[in-house]
Amino acid sequence: QVQLQESGPGLVKPSETLSLTCTVSGGSISSYYWSWIRQPAGKGLEWIGRIYTSGSTNYNPSLKSRVTMSVDTSKNQFSLKLSSVTAADTAVYYCARDLGIAAAGPRYYYYGMDVWGQGTTVTVSS
Amino acid sequence: EIVLTQSPATLSLSPGERATLSCRASQSVSSYLAWYQQKPGQAPRLLIYDASNRATGIPARFSGSGSGTDFTLTISSLEPEDFAVYYCQQRSNWQYTFGQGTKLEIK
């Protein structure tokens, strides 16, 4: 079955760029959307954005100016960069497979995010 | 941005009881709503997609209903492993938002 694993530095200095990679195993990265979600300690979930394997992206408007996502289908990986980080960006970062919307019969369904990585903690501190 | 408001914030029930969790959207999201369960130290798990469809492997005691702006997640008879935080999430205009969560705790 498909598994996701986040990787990247656990500590980032303020004003620098946070960089994370999600590796997809047990299946192909192709023909899916892939999302990044974060969760500050003790708080709720925040969607950061998503990327399709063609490279098209959708970002959370509140983070859009600082977010860049990319995909490397040859490595079955996709990545997140978040620039100019502050302490407010300290969180557990998750990657997830995003099934999006698809037609089934006469109408469209939203299929949700069905596979998640275990999450990686990123702390922003000097 | 569509805001999802979940209620109650905390629900205290006993095993065997019925749980009803609510999620209200600030504008219509049609049926494009999912529910997730999250246990401490774990990633969220997809329970319900498109408002009322159980994800693969999800027990039948979990059910979802609603459309437009008002949605409900019902757990018919609580098992000990069901005590967790539940989030609703919507998809609209290529944007996603999550509700703030409902914590289901043992009474």
PDB file of C-alpha atoms in Angstrom:
ATOM      1  CA  GLN A   1       0.000   0.000   0.000  1.00  0.00           C
ATOM      2  CA  VAL A   2       1.062   3.590  -0.520  1.00  0.00           C
ATOM      3  CA  GLN A   3       3.131   5.142   2.252  1.00  0.00           C
ATOM      4  CA  LEU A   4       4.406   8.685   2.671  1.00  0.00           C
ATOM      5  CA  GLN A   5       7.468   9.864   4.564  1.00  0.00           C
ATOM      6  CA  GLU A   6       8.353  13.472   5.291  1.00  0.00           C
ATOM      7  CA  SER A   7      12.000  14.484   5.634  1.00  0.00           C
ATOM      8  CA  GLY A   8      13.941  17.666   6.223  1.00  0.00           C
ATOM      9  CA  PRO A   9      15.603  19.776   8.899  1.00  0.00           C
ATOM     10  CA  GLY A  10      13.905  19.815  12.260  1.00  0.00           C
ATOM     11  CA  LEU A  11      15.276  23.243  13.124  1.00  0.00           C
ATOM     12  CA  VAL A  12      15.170  26.344  10.942  1.00  0.00           C
ATOM     13  CA  LYS A  13      16.355  29.831  11.829  1.00  0.00           C
ATOM     14  CA  PRO A  14      13.979  32.802  11.658  1.00  0.00           C
ATOM     15  CA  SER A  15      13.880  34.524   8.247  1.00  0.00           C
ATOM     16  CA  GLU A  16      15.303  31.445   6.531  1.00  0.00           C
ATOM     17  CA  THR A  17      13.546  28.959   4.242  1.00  0.00           C
ATOM     18  CA  LEU A  18      11.940  25.762   5.492  1.00  0.00           C
ATOM     19  CA  SER A  19      12.413  22.880   3.045  1.00  0.00           C
ATOM     20  CA  LEU A  20      10.670  19.518   3.319  1.00  0.00           C
ATOM     21  CA  THR A  21      10.379  16.529   1.021  1.00  0.00           C
ATOM     22  CA  CYS A  22       7.749  13.818   0.979  1.00  0.00           C
ATOM     23  CA  THR A  23       8.721  10.452  -0.479  1.00  0.00           C
ATOM     24  CA  VAL A  24       5.999   8.214  -1.878  1.00  0.00           C
ATOM     25  CA  SER A  25       6.562   4.463  -1.618  1.00  0.00           C
ATOM     26  CA  GLY A  26       4.436   1.467  -2.533  1.00  0.00           C
ATOM     27  CA  GLY A  27       2.832   3.230  -5.469  1.00  0.00           C
ATOM     28  CA  SER A  28       3.269   5.835  -8.160  1.00  0.00           C
ATOM     29  CA  ILE A  29       3.198   9.549  -7.544  1.00  0.00           C
ATOM     30  CA  SER A  30       1.658  10.107 -10.961  1.00  0.00           C
ATOM     31  CA  SER A  31      -1.926  11.212 -11.610  1.00  0.00           C
ATOM     32  CA  TYR A  32      -2.647  12.378  -8.077  1.00  0.00           C
ATOM     33  CA  TYR A  33      -2.747  15.625  -6.144  1.00  0.00           C
ATOM     34  CA  TRP A  34      -0.416  15.832  -3.147  1.00  0.00           C
ATOM     35  CA  SER A  35      -1.033  18.188  -0.230  1.00  0.00           C
ATOM     36  CA  TRP A  36       0.916  19.673   2.644  1.00  0.00           C
ATOM     37  CA  ILE A  37      -0.834  20.329   5.966  1.00  0.00           C
ATOM     38  CA  ARG A  38       0.608  21.638   9.205  1.00  0.00           C
ATOM     39  CA  GLN A  39      -0.414  21.574  12.853  1.00  0.00           C
ATOM     40  CA  PRO A  40       1.070  23.751  15.599  1.00  0.00           C
ATOM     41  CA  ALA A  41       1.402  21.960  18.904  1.00  0.00           C
ATOM     42  CA  GLY A  42      -1.989  21.595  20.587  1.00  0.00           C
ATOM     43  CA  LYS A  43      -3.834  23.306  17.733  1.00  0.00           C
ATOM     44  CA  GLY A  44      -5.817  22.424  14.649  1.00  0.00           C
ATOM     45  CA  LEU A  45      -4.924  21.549  11.084  1.00  0.00           C
ATOM     46  CA  GLU A  46      -3.995  24.129   8.453  1.00  0.00           C
ATOM     47  CA  TRP A  47      -3.868  23.273   4.758  1.00  0.00           C
ATOM     48  CA  ILE A  48      -0.773  24.771   3.116  1.00  0.00           C
ATOM     49  CA  GLY A  49      -1.338  23.812  -0.497  1.00  0.00           C
ATOM     50  CA  ARG A  50      -1.285  21.042  -3.053  1.00  0.00           C
ATOM     51  CA  ILE A  51       0.472  20.056  -6.242  1.00  0.00           C
ATOM     52  CA  TYR A  52      -0.537  17.832  -9.121  1.00  0.00           C
ATOM     53  CA  THR A  53       2.011  15.611 -10.791  1.00  0.00           C
ATOM     54  CA  SER A  54       1.914  17.920 -13.802  1.00  0.00           C
ATOM     55  CA  GLY A  55       3.267  20.644 -11.525  1.00  0.00           C
ATOM     56  CA  SER A  56       0.106  22.724 -11.213  1.00  0.00           C
ATOM     57  CA  THR A  57      -0.414  24.127  -7.734  1.00  0.00           C
ATOM     58  CA  ASN A  58      -3.008  25.631  -5.404  1.00  0.00           C
ATOM     59  CA  TYR A  59      -1.878  27.434  -2.283  1.00  0.00           C
ATOM     60  CA  ASN A  60      -3.562  28.689   0.875  1.00  0.00           C
ATOM     61  CA  PRO A  61      -4.021  32.433   0.239  1.00  0.00           C
ATOM     62  CA  SER A  62      -2.674  33.246   3.706  1.00  0.00           C
ATOM     63  CA  LEU A  63       0.656  31.558   2.882  1.00  0.00           C
ATOM     64  CA  LYS A  64       0.774  31.960  -0.884  1.00  0.00           C
ATOM     65  CA  SER A  65       3.455  34.646  -0.963  1.00  0.00           C
ATOM     66  CA  ARG A  66       5.904  32.412   0.909  1.00  0.00           C
ATOM     67  CA  VAL A  67       5.101  28.918  -0.420  1.00  0.00           C
ATOM     68  CA  THR A  68       6.605  27.010  -3.310  1.00  0.00           C
ATOM     69  CA  MET A  69       5.810  23.391  -4.083  1.00  0.00           C
ATOM     70  CA  SER A  70       7.477  21.136  -6.618  1.00  0.00           C
ATOM     71  CA  VAL A  71       7.321  17.524  -7.745  1.00  0.00           C
ATOM     72  CA  ASP A  72       9.971  15.099  -8.991  1.00  0.00           C
ATOM     73  CA  THR A  73       8.201  12.150 -10.558  1.00  0.00           C
ATOM     74  CA  SER A  74      11.493  10.365 -11.301  1.00  0.00           C
ATOM     75  CA  LYS A  75      12.157  10.152  -7.572  1.00  0.00           C
ATOM     76  CA  ASN A  76       8.516   9.726  -6.500  1.00  0.00           C
ATOM     77  CA  GLN A  77       8.904  12.828  -4.353  1.00  0.00           C
ATOM     78  CA  PHE A  78       7.282  16.187  -3.872  1.00  0.00           C
ATOM     79  CA  SER A  79       8.566  19.132  -1.895  1.00  0.00           C
ATOM     80  CA  LEU A  80       7.587  22.181   0.116  1.00  0.00           C
ATOM     81  CA  LYS A  81       9.511  25.408   0.561  1.00  0.00           C
ATOM     82  CA  LEU A  82       8.300  28.070   2.974  1.00  0.00           C
ATOM     83  CA  SER A  83      10.334  31.263   3.004  1.00  0.00           C
ATOM     84  CA  SER A  84      10.891  33.947   5.619  1.00  0.00           C
ATOM     85  CA  VAL A  85       9.833  31.709   8.472  1.00  0.00           C
ATOM     86  CA  THR A  86       8.997  32.949  11.958  1.00  0.00           C
ATOM     87  CA  ALA A  87       8.174  31.209  15.211  1.00  0.00           C
ATOM     88  CA  ALA A  88       4.554  31.045  14.039  1.00  0.00           C
ATOM     89  CA  ASP A  89       5.637  28.491  11.436  1.00  0.00           C
ATOM     90  CA  THR A  90       6.703  26.020  14.133  1.00  0.00           C
ATOM     91  CA  ALA A  91       4.490  22.976  13.659  1.00  0.00           C
ATOM     92  CA  VAL A  92       4.211  19.345  12.699  1.00  0.00           C
ATOM     93  CA  TYR A  93       4.166  19.219   8.905  1.00  0.00           C
ATOM     94  CA  TYR A  94       2.253  16.439   7.159  1.00  0.00           C
ATOM     95  CA  CYS A  95       2.157  15.386   3.533  1.00  0.00           C
ATOM     96  CA  ALA A  96      -0.911  13.620   2.224  1.00  0.00           C
ATOM     97  CA  ARG A  97      -2.328  12.083  -0.933  1.00  0.00           C
ATOM     98  CA  ASP A  98      -5.212  14.215  -2.092  1.00  0.00           C
ATOM     99  CA  LEU A  99      -7.820  12.369  -4.137  1.00  0.00           C
ATOM    100  CA  GLY A 100      -9.610  15.610  -5.001  1.00  0.00           C
ATOM    101  CA  ILE A 101     -12.808  15.631  -6.996  1.00  0.00           C
ATOM    102  CA  ALA A 102     -13.761  13.031  -9.572  1.00  0.00           C
ATOM    103  CA  ALA A 103     -16.862  12.098 -11.488  1.00  0.00           C
ATOM    104  CA  ALA A 104     -18.701   8.931 -10.537  1.00  0.00           C
ATOM    105  CA  GLY A 105     -21.830   8.401 -12.565  1.00  0.00           C
ATOM    106  CA  PRO A 106     -23.924  11.538 -12.921  1.00  0.00           C
ATOM    107  CA  ARG A 107     -22.169  13.716 -10.395  1.00  0.00           C
ATOM    108  CA  TYR A 108     -18.846  14.679  -8.818  1.00  0.00           C
ATOM    109  CA  TYR A 109     -17.560  13.469  -5.470  1.00  0.00           C
ATOM    110  CA  TYR A 110     -14.883  14.875  -3.186  1.00  0.00           C
ATOM    111  CA  TYR A 111     -12.742  11.942  -2.079  1.00  0.00           C
ATOM    112  CA  GLY A 112     -10.608  13.592   0.605  1.00  0.00           C
ATOM    113  CA  MET A 113      -7.015  12.981   1.677  1.00  0.00           C
ATOM    114  CA  ASP A 114      -6.675   9.261   2.171  1.00  0.00           C
ATOM    115  CA  VAL A 115      -3.007   8.599   2.895  1.00  0.00           C
ATOM    116  CA  TRP A 116      -0.919  10.686   5.286  1.00  0.00           C
ATOM    117  CA  GLY A 117       2.701  10.715   6.321  1.00  0.00           C
ATOM    118  CA  GLN A 118       3.553  10.372  10.004  1.00  0.00           C
ATOM    119  CA  GLY A 119       4.466  14.057  10.195  1.00  0.00           C
ATOM    120  CA  THR A 120       7.719  15.839  10.899  1.00  0.00           C
ATOM    121  CA  THR A 121       8.252  18.494  13.539  1.00  0.00           C
ATOM    122  CA  VAL A 122       9.813  21.733  12.405  1.00  0.00           C
ATOM    123  CA  THR A 123      10.897  24.296  14.971  1.00  0.00           C
ATOM    124  CA  VAL A 124      11.768  27.846  14.005  1.00  0.00           C
ATOM    125  CA  SER A 125      14.311  29.211  16.445  1.00  0.00           C
ATOM    126  CA  SER A 126      17.683  30.890  16.455  1.00  0.00           C
TER     127      SER A 126
ATOM    128  CA  GLU B   1     -12.367  31.885   2.531  1.00  0.00           C
ATOM    129  CA  ILE B   2     -14.953  29.390   3.718  1.00  0.00           C
ATOM    130  CA  VAL B   3     -14.924  28.998   7.491  1.00  0.00           C
ATOM    131  CA  LEU B   4     -15.937  25.707   9.086  1.00  0.00           C
ATOM    132  CA  THR B   5     -17.274  25.860  12.638  1.00  0.00           C
ATOM    133  CA  GLN B   6     -17.403  22.627  14.596  1.00  0.00           C
ATOM    134  CA  SER B   7     -19.518  22.039  17.675  1.00  0.00           C
ATOM    135  CA  PRO B   8     -19.247  21.214  20.416  1.00  0.00           C
ATOM    136  CA  ALA B   9     -15.580  21.905  21.081  1.00  0.00           C
ATOM    137  CA  THR B  10     -15.540  19.022  23.561  1.00  0.00           C
ATOM    138  CA  LEU B  11     -17.988  16.141  23.863  1.00  0.00           C
ATOM    139  CA  SER B  12     -17.904  13.922  26.949  1.00  0.00           C
ATOM    140  CA  LEU B  13     -19.583  10.560  26.506  1.00  0.00           C
ATOM    141  CA  SER B  14     -19.293   6.968  27.696  1.00  0.00           C
ATOM    142  CA  PRO B  15     -18.521   3.866  25.632  1.00  0.00           C
ATOM    143  CA  GLY B  16     -21.695   2.524  24.055  1.00  0.00           C
ATOM    144  CA  GLU B  17     -23.296   5.952  23.760  1.00  0.00           C
ATOM    145  CA  ARG B  18     -24.122   7.736  20.513  1.00  0.00           C
ATOM    146  CA  ALA B  19     -21.982  10.698  19.452  1.00  0.00           C
ATOM    147  CA  THR B  20     -23.210  13.494  17.219  1.00  0.00           C
ATOM    148  CA  LEU B  21     -20.654  16.020  15.955  1.00  0.00           C
ATOM    149  CA  SER B  22     -21.596  19.092  13.945  1.00  0.00           C
ATOM    150  CA  CYS B  23     -19.776  21.075  11.252  1.00  0.00           C
ATOM    151  CA  ARG B  24     -21.227  24.255   9.784  1.00  0.00           C
ATOM    152  CA  ALA B  25     -19.822  26.052   6.743  1.00  0.00           C
ATOM    153  CA  SER B  26     -19.958  29.826   6.276  1.00  0.00           C
ATOM    154  CA  GLN B  27     -21.272  29.238   2.748  1.00  0.00           C
ATOM    155  CA  SER B  28     -22.372  26.239   0.748  1.00  0.00           C
ATOM    156  CA  VAL B  29     -19.751  23.604  -0.008  1.00  0.00           C
ATOM    157  CA  SER B  30     -22.255  21.276  -1.703  1.00  0.00           C
ATOM    158  CA  SER B  31     -21.252  17.773  -0.555  1.00  0.00           C
ATOM    159  CA  TYR B  32     -17.512  18.457  -0.760  1.00  0.00           C
ATOM    160  CA  LEU B  33     -16.786  17.707   2.873  1.00  0.00           C
ATOM    161  CA  ALA B  34     -14.606  15.131   4.595  1.00  0.00           C
ATOM    162  CA  TRP B  35     -14.210  14.023   8.203  1.00  0.00           C
ATOM    163  CA  TYR B  36     -10.953  12.926   9.831  1.00  0.00           C
ATOM    164  CA  GLN B  37     -10.064  11.319  13.145  1.00  0.00           C
ATOM    165  CA  GLN B  38      -6.821  12.177  14.909  1.00  0.00           C
ATOM    166  CA  LYS B  39      -5.386  10.435  17.947  1.00  0.00           C
ATOM    167  CA  PRO B  40      -2.519  11.895  20.015  1.00  0.00           C
ATOM    168  CA  GLY B  41       0.817  11.655  18.249  1.00  0.00           C
ATOM    169  CA  GLN B  42      -0.736  10.327  15.056  1.00  0.00           C
ATOM    170  CA  ALA B  43      -1.593  11.704  11.659  1.00  0.00           C
ATOM    171  CA  PRO B  44      -5.237  12.285  10.818  1.00  0.00           C
ATOM    172  CA  ARG B  45      -7.189   9.385   9.312  1.00  0.00           C
ATOM    173  CA  LEU B  46      -9.853   9.822   6.660  1.00  0.00           C
ATOM    174  CA  LEU B  47     -13.235   8.605   7.909  1.00  0.00           C
ATOM    175  CA  ILE B  48     -15.855  10.079   5.583  1.00  0.00           C
ATOM    176  CA  TYR B  49     -15.591  11.588   2.110  1.00  0.00           C
ATOM    177  CA  ASP B  50     -18.144  13.572   0.130  1.00  0.00           C
ATOM    178  CA  ALA B  51     -20.167  14.160   3.289  1.00  0.00           C
ATOM    179  CA  SER B  52     -21.655  10.689   3.640  1.00  0.00           C
ATOM    180  CA  ASN B  53     -19.374   7.995   2.239  1.00  0.00           C
ATOM    181  CA  ARG B  54     -17.212   5.863   4.524  1.00  0.00           C
ATOM    182  CA  ALA B  55     -13.572   5.567   3.535  1.00  0.00           C
ATOM    183  CA  THR B  56     -12.004   2.157   3.045  1.00  0.00           C
ATOM    184  CA  GLY B  57     -11.830   0.130   6.228  1.00  0.00           C
ATOM    185  CA  ILE B  58     -13.927   2.498   8.341  1.00  0.00           C
ATOM    186  CA  PRO B  59     -16.416   0.694  10.613  1.00  0.00           C
ATOM    187  CA  ALA B  60     -20.126   1.007   9.906  1.00  0.00           C
ATOM    188  CA  ARG B  61     -20.729   2.737  13.252  1.00  0.00           C
ATOM    189  CA  PHE B  62     -19.342   5.904  11.635  1.00  0.00           C
ATOM    190  CA  SER B  63     -21.751   7.785   9.395  1.00  0.00           C
ATOM    191  CA  GLY B  64     -21.883  11.219   7.843  1.00  0.00           C
ATOM    192  CA  SER B  65     -24.765  13.312   6.613  1.00  0.00           C
ATOM    193  CA  GLY B  66     -25.594  16.769   5.339  1.00  0.00           C
ATOM    194  CA  SER B  67     -25.053  19.023   2.364  1.00  0.00           C
ATOM    195  CA  GLY B  68     -24.738  22.703   1.688  1.00  0.00           C
ATOM    196  CA  THR B  69     -23.734  24.295   4.983  1.00  0.00           C
ATOM    197  CA  ASP B  70     -24.713  21.808   7.698  1.00  0.00           C
ATOM    198  CA  PHE B  71     -23.008  18.479   8.251  1.00  0.00           C
ATOM    199  CA  THR B  72     -23.044  15.803  10.944  1.00  0.00           C
ATOM    200  CA  LEU B  73     -20.727  12.970  11.887  1.00  0.00           C
ATOM    201  CA  THR B  74     -22.450  10.283  13.936  1.00  0.00           C
ATOM    202  CA  ILE B  75     -20.828   7.436  15.820  1.00  0.00           C
ATOM    203  CA  SER B  76     -23.659   5.070  16.640  1.00  0.00           C
ATOM    204  CA  SER B  77     -22.124   3.267  19.610  1.00  0.00           C
ATOM    205  CA  LEU B  78     -18.797   4.480  20.925  1.00  0.00           C
ATOM    206  CA  GLU B  79     -15.907   2.070  21.233  1.00  0.00           C
ATOM    207  CA  PRO B  80     -12.924   2.881  23.486  1.00  0.00           C
ATOM    208  CA  GLU B  81     -10.738   3.530  20.428  1.00  0.00           C
ATOM    209  CA  ASP B  82     -13.116   6.229  19.130  1.00  0.00           C
ATOM    210  CA  PHE B  83     -12.090   8.795  21.732  1.00  0.00           C
ATOM    211  CA  ALA B  84     -10.032  11.252  19.714  1.00  0.00           C
ATOM    212  CA  VAL B  85     -10.234  14.626  17.971  1.00  0.00           C
ATOM    213  CA  TYR B  86     -12.412  14.900  14.863  1.00  0.00           C
ATOM    214  CA  TYR B  87     -11.969  17.452  12.097  1.00  0.00           C
ATOM    215  CA  CYS B  88     -14.174  18.367   9.180  1.00  0.00           C
ATOM    216  CA  GLN B  89     -12.570  19.709   5.988  1.00  0.00           C
ATOM    217  CA  GLN B  90     -14.071  21.287   2.895  1.00  0.00           C
ATOM    218  CA  ARG B  91     -12.996  21.725  -0.679  1.00  0.00           C
ATOM    219  CA  SER B  92     -14.240  24.758  -2.568  1.00  0.00           C
ATOM    220  CA  ASN B  93     -12.791  26.729  -5.449  1.00  0.00           C
ATOM    221  CA  TRP B  94      -9.478  24.888  -5.308  1.00  0.00           C
ATOM    222  CA  GLN B  95      -9.071  25.797  -1.630  1.00  0.00           C
ATOM    223  CA  TYR B  96      -9.325  23.662   1.453  1.00  0.00           C
ATOM    224  CA  THR B  97     -10.091  24.608   5.043  1.00  0.00           C
ATOM    225  CA  PHE B  98     -10.424  22.576   8.220  1.00  0.00           C
ATOM    226  CA  GLY B  99     -12.723  23.080  11.166  1.00  0.00           C
ATOM    227  CA  GLN B 100     -11.141  23.717  14.532  1.00  0.00           C
ATOM    228  CA  GLY B 101     -11.906  20.198  15.753  1.00  0.00           C
ATOM    229  CA  THR B 102     -14.142  18.464  18.278  1.00  0.00           C
ATOM    230  CA  LYS B 103     -12.480  16.546  21.077  1.00  0.00           C
ATOM    231  CA  LEU B 104     -14.419  13.423  21.989  1.00  0.00           C
ATOM    232  CA  GLU B 105     -13.451  12.435  25.510  1.00  0.00           C
ATOM    233  CA  ILE B 106     -14.420   9.667  27.875  1.00  0.00           C
ATOM    234  CA  LYS B 107     -16.947  10.696  30.495  1.00  0.00           C
TER     235      LYS B 107
END
